[in-house]
PDB file of C-alpha atoms in Angstrom:
ATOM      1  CA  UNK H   1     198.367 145.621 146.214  1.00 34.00           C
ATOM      2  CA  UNK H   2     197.953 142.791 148.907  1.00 37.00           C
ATOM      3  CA  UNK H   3     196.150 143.241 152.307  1.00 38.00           C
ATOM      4  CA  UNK H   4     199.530 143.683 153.968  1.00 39.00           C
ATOM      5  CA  UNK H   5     200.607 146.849 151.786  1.00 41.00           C
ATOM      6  CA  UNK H   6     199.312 149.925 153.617  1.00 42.00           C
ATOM      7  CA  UNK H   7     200.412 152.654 151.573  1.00 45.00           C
ATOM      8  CA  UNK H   8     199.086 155.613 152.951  1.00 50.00           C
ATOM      9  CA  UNK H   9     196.841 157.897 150.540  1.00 53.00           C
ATOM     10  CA  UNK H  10     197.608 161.211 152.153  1.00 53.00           C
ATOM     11  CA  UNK H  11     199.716 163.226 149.282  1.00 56.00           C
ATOM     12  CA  UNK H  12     200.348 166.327 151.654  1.00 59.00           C
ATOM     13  CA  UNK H  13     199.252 169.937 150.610  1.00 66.00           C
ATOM     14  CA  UNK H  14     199.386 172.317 147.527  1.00 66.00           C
ATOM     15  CA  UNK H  15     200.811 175.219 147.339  1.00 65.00           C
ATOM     16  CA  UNK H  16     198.699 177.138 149.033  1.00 74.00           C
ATOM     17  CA  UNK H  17     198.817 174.758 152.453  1.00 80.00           C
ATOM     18  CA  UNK H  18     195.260 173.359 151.275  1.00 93.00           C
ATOM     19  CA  UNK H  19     194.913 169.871 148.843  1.00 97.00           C
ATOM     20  CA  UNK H  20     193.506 170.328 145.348  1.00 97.00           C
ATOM     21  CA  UNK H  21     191.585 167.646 145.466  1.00 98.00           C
ATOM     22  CA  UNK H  22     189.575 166.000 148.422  1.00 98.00           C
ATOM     23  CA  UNK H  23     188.087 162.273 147.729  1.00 98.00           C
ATOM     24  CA  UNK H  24     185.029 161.209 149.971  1.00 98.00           C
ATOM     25  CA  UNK H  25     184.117 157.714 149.967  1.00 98.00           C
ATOM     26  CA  UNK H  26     181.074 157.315 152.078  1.00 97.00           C
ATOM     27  CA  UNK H  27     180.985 153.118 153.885  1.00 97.00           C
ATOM     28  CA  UNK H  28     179.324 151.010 156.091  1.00 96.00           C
ATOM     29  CA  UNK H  29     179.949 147.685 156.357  1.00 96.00           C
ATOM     30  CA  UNK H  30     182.590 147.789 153.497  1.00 97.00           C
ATOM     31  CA  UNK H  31     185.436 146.361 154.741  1.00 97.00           C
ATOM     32  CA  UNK H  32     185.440 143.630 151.426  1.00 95.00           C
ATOM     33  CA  UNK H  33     186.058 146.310 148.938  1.00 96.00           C
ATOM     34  CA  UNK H  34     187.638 149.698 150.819  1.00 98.00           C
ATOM     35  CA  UNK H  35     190.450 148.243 150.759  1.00 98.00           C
ATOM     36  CA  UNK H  36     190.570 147.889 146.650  1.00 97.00           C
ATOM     37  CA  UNK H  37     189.074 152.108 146.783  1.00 98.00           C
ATOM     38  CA  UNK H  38     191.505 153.100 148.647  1.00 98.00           C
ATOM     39  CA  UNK H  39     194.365 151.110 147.050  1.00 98.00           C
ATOM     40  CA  UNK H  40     193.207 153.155 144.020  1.00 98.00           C
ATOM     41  CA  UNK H  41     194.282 156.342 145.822  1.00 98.00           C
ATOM     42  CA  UNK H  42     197.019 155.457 146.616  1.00 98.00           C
ATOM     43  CA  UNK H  43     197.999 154.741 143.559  1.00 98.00           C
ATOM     44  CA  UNK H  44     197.145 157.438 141.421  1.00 98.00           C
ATOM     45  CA  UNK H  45     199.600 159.181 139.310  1.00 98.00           C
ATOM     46  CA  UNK H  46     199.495 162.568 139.502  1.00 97.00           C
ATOM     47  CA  UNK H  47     200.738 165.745 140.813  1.00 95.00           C
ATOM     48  CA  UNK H  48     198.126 167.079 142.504  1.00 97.00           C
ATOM     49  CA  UNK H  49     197.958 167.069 146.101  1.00 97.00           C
ATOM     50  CA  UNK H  50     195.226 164.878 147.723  1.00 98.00           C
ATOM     51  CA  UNK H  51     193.308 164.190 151.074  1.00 98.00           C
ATOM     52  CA  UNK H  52     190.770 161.325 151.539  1.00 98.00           C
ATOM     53  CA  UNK H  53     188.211 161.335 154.008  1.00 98.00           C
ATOM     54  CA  UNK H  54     185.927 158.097 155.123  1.00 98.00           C
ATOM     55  CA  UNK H  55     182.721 158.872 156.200  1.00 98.00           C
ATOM     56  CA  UNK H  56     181.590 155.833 158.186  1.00 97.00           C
ATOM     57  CA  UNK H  57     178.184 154.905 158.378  1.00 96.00           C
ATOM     58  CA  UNK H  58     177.742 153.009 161.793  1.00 95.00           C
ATOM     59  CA  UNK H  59     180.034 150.041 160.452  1.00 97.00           C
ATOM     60  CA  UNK H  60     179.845 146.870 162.744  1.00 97.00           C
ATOM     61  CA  UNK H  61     183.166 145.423 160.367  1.00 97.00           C
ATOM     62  CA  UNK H  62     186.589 146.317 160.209  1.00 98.00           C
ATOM     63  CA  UNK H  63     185.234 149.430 157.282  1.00 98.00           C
ATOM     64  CA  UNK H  64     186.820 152.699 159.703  1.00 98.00           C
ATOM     65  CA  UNK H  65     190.137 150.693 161.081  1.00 98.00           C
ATOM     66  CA  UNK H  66     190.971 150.112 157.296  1.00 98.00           C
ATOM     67  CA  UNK H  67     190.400 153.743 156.489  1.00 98.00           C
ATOM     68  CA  UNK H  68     192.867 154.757 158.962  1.00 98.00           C
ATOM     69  CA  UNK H  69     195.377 152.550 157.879  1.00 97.00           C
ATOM     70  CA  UNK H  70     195.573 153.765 154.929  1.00 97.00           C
ATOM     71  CA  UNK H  71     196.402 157.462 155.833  1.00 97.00           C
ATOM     72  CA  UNK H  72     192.428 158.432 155.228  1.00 98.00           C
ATOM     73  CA  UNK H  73     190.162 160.968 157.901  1.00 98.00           C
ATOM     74  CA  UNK H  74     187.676 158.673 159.486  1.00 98.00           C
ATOM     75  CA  UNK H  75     184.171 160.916 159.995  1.00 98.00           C
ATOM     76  CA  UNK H  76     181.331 158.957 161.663  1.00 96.00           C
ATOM     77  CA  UNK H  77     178.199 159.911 160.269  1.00 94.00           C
ATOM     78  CA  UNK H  78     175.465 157.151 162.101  1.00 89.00           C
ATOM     79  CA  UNK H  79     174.327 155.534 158.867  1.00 83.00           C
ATOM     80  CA  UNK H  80     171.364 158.202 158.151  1.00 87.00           C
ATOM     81  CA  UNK H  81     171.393 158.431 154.245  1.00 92.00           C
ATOM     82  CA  UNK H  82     174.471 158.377 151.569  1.00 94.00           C
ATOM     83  CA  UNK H  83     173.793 162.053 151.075  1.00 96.00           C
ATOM     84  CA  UNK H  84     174.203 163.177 154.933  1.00 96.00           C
ATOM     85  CA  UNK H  85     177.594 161.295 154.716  1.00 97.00           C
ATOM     86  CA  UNK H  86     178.565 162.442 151.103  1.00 98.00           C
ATOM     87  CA  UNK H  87     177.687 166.078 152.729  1.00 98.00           C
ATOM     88  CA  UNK H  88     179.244 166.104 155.628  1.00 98.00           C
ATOM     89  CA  UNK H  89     182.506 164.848 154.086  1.00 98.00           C
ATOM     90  CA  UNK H  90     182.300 167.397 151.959  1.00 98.00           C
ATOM     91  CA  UNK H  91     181.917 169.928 154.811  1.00 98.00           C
ATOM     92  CA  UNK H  92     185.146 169.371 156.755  1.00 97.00           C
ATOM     93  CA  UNK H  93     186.576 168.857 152.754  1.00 98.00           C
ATOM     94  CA  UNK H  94     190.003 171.336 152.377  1.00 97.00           C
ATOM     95  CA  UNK H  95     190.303 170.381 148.391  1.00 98.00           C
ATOM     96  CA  UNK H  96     189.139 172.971 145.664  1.00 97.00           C
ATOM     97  CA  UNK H  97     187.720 169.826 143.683  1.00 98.00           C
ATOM     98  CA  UNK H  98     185.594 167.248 145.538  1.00 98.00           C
ATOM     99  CA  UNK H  99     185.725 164.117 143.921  1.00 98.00           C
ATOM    100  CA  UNK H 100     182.975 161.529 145.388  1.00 98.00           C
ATOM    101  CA  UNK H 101     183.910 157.839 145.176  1.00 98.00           C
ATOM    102  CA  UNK H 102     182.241 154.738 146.442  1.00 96.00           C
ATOM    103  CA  UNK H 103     183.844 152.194 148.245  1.00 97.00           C
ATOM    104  CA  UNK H 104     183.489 149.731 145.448  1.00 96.00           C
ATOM    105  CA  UNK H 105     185.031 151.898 143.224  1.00 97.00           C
ATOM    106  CA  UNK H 106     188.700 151.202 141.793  1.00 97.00           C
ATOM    107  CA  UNK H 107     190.001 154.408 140.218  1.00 98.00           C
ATOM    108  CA  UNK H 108     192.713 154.229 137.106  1.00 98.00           C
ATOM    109  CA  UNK H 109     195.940 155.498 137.767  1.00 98.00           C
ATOM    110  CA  UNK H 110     195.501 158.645 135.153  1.00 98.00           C
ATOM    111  CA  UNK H 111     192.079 158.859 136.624  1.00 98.00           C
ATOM    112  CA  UNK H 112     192.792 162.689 138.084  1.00 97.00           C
ATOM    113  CA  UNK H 113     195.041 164.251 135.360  1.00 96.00           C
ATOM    114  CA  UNK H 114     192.788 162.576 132.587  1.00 98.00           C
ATOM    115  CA  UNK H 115     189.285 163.926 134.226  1.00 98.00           C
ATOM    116  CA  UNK H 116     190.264 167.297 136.440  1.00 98.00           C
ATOM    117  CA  UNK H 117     192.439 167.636 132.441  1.00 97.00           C
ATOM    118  CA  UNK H 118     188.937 167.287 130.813  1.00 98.00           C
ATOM    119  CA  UNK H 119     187.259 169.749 133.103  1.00 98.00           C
ATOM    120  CA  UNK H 120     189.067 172.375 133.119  1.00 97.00           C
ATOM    121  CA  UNK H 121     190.130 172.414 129.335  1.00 98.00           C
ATOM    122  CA  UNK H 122     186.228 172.629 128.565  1.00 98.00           C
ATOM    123  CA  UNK H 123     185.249 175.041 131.454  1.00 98.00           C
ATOM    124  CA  UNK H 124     183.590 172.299 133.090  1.00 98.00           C
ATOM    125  CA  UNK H 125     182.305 172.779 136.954  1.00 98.00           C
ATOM    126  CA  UNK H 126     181.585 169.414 136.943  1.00 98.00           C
ATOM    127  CA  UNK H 127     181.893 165.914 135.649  1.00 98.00           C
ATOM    128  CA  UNK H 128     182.364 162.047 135.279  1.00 98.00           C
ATOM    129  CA  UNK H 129     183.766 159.366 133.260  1.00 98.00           C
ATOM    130  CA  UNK H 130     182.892 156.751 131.594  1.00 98.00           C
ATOM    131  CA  UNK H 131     183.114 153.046 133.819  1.00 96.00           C
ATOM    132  CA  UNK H 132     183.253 149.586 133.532  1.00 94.00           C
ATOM    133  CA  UNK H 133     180.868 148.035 135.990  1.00 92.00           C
ATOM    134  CA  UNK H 134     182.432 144.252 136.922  1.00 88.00           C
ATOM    135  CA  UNK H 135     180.594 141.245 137.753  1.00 76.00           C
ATOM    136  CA  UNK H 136     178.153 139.377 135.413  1.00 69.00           C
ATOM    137  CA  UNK H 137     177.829 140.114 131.925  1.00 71.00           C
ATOM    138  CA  UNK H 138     174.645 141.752 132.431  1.00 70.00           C
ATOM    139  CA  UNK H 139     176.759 144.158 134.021  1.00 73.00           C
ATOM    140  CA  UNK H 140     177.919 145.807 130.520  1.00 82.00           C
ATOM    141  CA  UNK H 141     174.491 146.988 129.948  1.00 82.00           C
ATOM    142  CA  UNK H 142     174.279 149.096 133.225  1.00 84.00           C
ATOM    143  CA  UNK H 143     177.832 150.598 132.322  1.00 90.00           C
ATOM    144  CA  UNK H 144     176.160 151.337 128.688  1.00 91.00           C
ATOM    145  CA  UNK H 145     173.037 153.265 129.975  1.00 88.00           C
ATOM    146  CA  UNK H 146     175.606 155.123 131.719  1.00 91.00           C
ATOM    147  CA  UNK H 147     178.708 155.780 129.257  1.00 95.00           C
ATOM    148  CA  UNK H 148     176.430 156.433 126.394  1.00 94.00           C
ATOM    149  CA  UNK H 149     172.838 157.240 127.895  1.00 92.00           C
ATOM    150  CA  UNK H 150     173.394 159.325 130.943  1.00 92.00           C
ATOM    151  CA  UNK H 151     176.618 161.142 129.344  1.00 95.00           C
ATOM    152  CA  UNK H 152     174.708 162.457 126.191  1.00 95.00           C
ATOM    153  CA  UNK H 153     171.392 163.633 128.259  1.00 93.00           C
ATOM    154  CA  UNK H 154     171.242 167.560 128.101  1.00 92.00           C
ATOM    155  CA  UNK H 155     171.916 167.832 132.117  1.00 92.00           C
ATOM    156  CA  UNK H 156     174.002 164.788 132.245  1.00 95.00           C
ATOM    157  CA  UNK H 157     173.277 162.328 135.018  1.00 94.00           C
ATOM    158  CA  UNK H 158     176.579 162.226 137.294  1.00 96.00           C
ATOM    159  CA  UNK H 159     176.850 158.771 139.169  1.00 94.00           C
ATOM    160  CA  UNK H 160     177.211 159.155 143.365  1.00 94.00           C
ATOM    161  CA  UNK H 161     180.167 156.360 142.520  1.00 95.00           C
ATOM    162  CA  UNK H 162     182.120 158.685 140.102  1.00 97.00           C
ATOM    163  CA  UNK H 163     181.705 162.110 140.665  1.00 98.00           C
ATOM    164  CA  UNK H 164     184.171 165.288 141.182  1.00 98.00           C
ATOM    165  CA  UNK H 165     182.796 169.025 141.312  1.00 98.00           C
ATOM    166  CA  UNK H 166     184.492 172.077 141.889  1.00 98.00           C
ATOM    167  CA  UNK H 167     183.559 173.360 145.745  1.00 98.00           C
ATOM    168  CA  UNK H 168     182.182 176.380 144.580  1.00 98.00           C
ATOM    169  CA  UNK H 169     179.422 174.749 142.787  1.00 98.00           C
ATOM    170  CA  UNK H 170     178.791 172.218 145.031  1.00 98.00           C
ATOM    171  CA  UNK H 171     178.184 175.049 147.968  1.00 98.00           C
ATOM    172  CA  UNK H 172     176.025 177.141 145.788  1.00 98.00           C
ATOM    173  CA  UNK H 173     173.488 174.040 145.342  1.00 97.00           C
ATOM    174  CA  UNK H 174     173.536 172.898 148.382  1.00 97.00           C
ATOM    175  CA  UNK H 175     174.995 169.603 148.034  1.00 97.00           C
ATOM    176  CA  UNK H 176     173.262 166.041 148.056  1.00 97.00           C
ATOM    177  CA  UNK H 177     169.371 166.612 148.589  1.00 95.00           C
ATOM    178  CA  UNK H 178     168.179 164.191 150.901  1.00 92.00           C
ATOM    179  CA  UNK H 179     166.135 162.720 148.516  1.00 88.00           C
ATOM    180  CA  UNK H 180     165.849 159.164 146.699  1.00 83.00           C
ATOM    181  CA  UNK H 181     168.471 159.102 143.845  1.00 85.00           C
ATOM    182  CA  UNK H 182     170.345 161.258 145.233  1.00 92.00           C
ATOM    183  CA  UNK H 183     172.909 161.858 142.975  1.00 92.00           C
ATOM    184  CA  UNK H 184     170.403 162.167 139.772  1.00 90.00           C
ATOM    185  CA  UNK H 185     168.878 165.271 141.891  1.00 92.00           C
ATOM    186  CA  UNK H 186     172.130 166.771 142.772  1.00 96.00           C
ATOM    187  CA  UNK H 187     173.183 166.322 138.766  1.00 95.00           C
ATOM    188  CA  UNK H 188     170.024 168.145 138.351  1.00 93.00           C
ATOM    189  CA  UNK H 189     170.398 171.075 140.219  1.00 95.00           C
ATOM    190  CA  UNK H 190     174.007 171.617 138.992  1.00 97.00           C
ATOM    191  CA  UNK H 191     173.326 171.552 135.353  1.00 96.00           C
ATOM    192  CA  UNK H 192     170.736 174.458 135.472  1.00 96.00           C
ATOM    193  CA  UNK H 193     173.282 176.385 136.839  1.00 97.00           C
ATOM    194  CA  UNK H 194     176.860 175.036 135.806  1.00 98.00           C
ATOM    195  CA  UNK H 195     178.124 172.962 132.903  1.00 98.00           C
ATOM    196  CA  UNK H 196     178.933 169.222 132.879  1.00 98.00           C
ATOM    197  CA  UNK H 197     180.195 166.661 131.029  1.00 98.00           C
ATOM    198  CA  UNK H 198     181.558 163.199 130.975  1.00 98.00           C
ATOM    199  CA  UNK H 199     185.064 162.536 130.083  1.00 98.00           C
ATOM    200  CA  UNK H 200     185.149 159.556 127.257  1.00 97.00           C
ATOM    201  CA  UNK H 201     187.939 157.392 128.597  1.00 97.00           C
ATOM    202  CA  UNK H 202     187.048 154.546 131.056  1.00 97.00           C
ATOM    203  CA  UNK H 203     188.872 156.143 134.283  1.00 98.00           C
ATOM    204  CA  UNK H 204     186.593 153.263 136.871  1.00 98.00           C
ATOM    205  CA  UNK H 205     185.748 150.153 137.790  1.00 96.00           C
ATOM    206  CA  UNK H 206     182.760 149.649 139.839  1.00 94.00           C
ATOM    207  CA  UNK H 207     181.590 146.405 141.848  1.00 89.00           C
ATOM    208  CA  UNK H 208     178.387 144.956 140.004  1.00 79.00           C
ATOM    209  CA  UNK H 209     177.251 143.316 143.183  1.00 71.00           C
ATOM    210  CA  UNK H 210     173.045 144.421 143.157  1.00 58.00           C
ATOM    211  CA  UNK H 211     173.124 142.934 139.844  1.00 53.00           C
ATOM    212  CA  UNK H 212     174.435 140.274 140.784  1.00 41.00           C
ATOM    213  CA  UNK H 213     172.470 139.687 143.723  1.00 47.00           C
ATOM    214  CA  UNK H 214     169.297 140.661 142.112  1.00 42.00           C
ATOM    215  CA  UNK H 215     169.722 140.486 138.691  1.00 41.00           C
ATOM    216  CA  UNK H 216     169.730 143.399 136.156  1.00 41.00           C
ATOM    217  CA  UNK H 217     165.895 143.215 136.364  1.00 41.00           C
ATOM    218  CA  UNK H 218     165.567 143.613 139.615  1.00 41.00           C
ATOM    219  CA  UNK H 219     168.322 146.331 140.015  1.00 41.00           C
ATOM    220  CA  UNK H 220     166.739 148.672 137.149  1.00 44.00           C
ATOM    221  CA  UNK H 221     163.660 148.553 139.466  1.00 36.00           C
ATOM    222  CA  UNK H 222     164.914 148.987 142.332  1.00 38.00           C
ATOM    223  CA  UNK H 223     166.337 152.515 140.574  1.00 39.00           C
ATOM    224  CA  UNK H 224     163.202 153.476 139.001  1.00 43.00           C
ATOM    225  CA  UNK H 225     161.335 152.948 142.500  1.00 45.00           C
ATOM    226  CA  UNK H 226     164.593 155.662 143.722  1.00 41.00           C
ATOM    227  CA  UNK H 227     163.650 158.157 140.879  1.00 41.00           C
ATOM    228  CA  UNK H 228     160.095 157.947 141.289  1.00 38.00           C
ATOM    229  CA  UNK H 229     160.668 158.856 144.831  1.00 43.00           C
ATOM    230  CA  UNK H 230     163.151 161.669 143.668  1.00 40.00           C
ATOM    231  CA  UNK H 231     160.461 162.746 141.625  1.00 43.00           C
ATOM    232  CA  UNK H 232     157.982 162.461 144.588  1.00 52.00           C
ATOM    233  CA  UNK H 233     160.167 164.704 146.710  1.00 52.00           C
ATOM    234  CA  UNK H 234     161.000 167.598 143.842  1.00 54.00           C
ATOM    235  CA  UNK H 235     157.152 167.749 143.175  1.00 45.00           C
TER     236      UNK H 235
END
């Protein structure tokens, strides 16, 4: 889809007046990939009805005038942490699902019958796919310790970037802790209460910019500084 296709992601309501499935993308300073995320949207095929909501982070770019013209709610959030803005999207969320993208994030076009499919055939409250992280070869490697480390961990570890829960269990934990790793600690809470899974079909793509920019070294440190803060925090 070129820059000059705005194809609007709103997909209207369910039956019920309300969409199945909301999508919050929290951005700042993202105006060089939302447009790719929300293309993705847009482009989905399925059935189920959809809303998108953008919860901007203080941008100084063009991040929340590209939301809106593609259809999406623009929410401004002041740039606080990734978890106040995944919350808060989720608070003014209609959808029975929540499905948490980042804006770097290019979804498949079967990406919500093949995962919301996967869920609910296996009683699932919540889940993820597998990914494809682009960029430098190096890249692979982070998209293995996901697809085949993360997905196979007793409570697995659900990635911020690729991430839809049911409402229900996402109220009764309290959402996003404001904590370091954010989304390892919410993955945490919800499997001791609800069970998750990863789907096994590549249903992403996700920008593998911090390795590129600092090498997979240097990114695998910066998460393990993250979880040892996470770890801080919990204790």
């Amino acid at each position: 889809m070129d820059e000059g296709d705005t194809t609007r992601v709103h997909r209207g309501d369910g039956p019920d007046g309300r969409p199945d499935v909301s999508f919050v993308i929290p951005a700042k300073n993202e105006a060089d990939y939302l447009r790719g995320a929300l293309a993705s949207i847009a482009g989905l095929d399925t059935e189920y009805a959809i809303e998108v909501i953008v919860v901007d982070g203080d941008s100084s770019d063009a991040t929340p005038a590209i939301a809106r013209e593609y259809g999406a709610t623009v929410l401004e959030e002041g740039g606080r942490s990734i978890a106040a803005a995944r919350n808060l999207g989720a608070a003014r969320a209609d959808g029975e699902w929540l499905a948490f993208v980042d804006a770097d994030t290019e979804l498949r076009a079967d990406y919500l019958t093949e995962l919301l499919g996967y869920l609910e055939a296996n009683g699932l409250a919540a889940g993820s796919s597998y990914c494809r992280i682009t960029g430098p070869r190096r890249a692979t490697l982070m998209a293995a310790t996901i697809n085949r480390v993360f997905s196979r961990l007793e409570r697995p570890i659900l990635p911020g970037f690729n991430c839809v829960v049911h409402r229900q269990a996402f109220d009764d934990v309290g959402g996003f802790p404001e904590v370091p790793n954010e989304d390892t600690a919410f993955s945490r809470l919800l499997g001791r209460r609800y069970p998750t899974g990863y789907c096994p079909a590549v249903l992403v793509e996700s920008s593998g910019r911090r390795i590129a920019d600092c090498g997979l070294t240097g990114t695998l440190w910066h998460y393990l500084r993250l979880d040892v803060g996470r770890l801080r925090a919990d204790y």
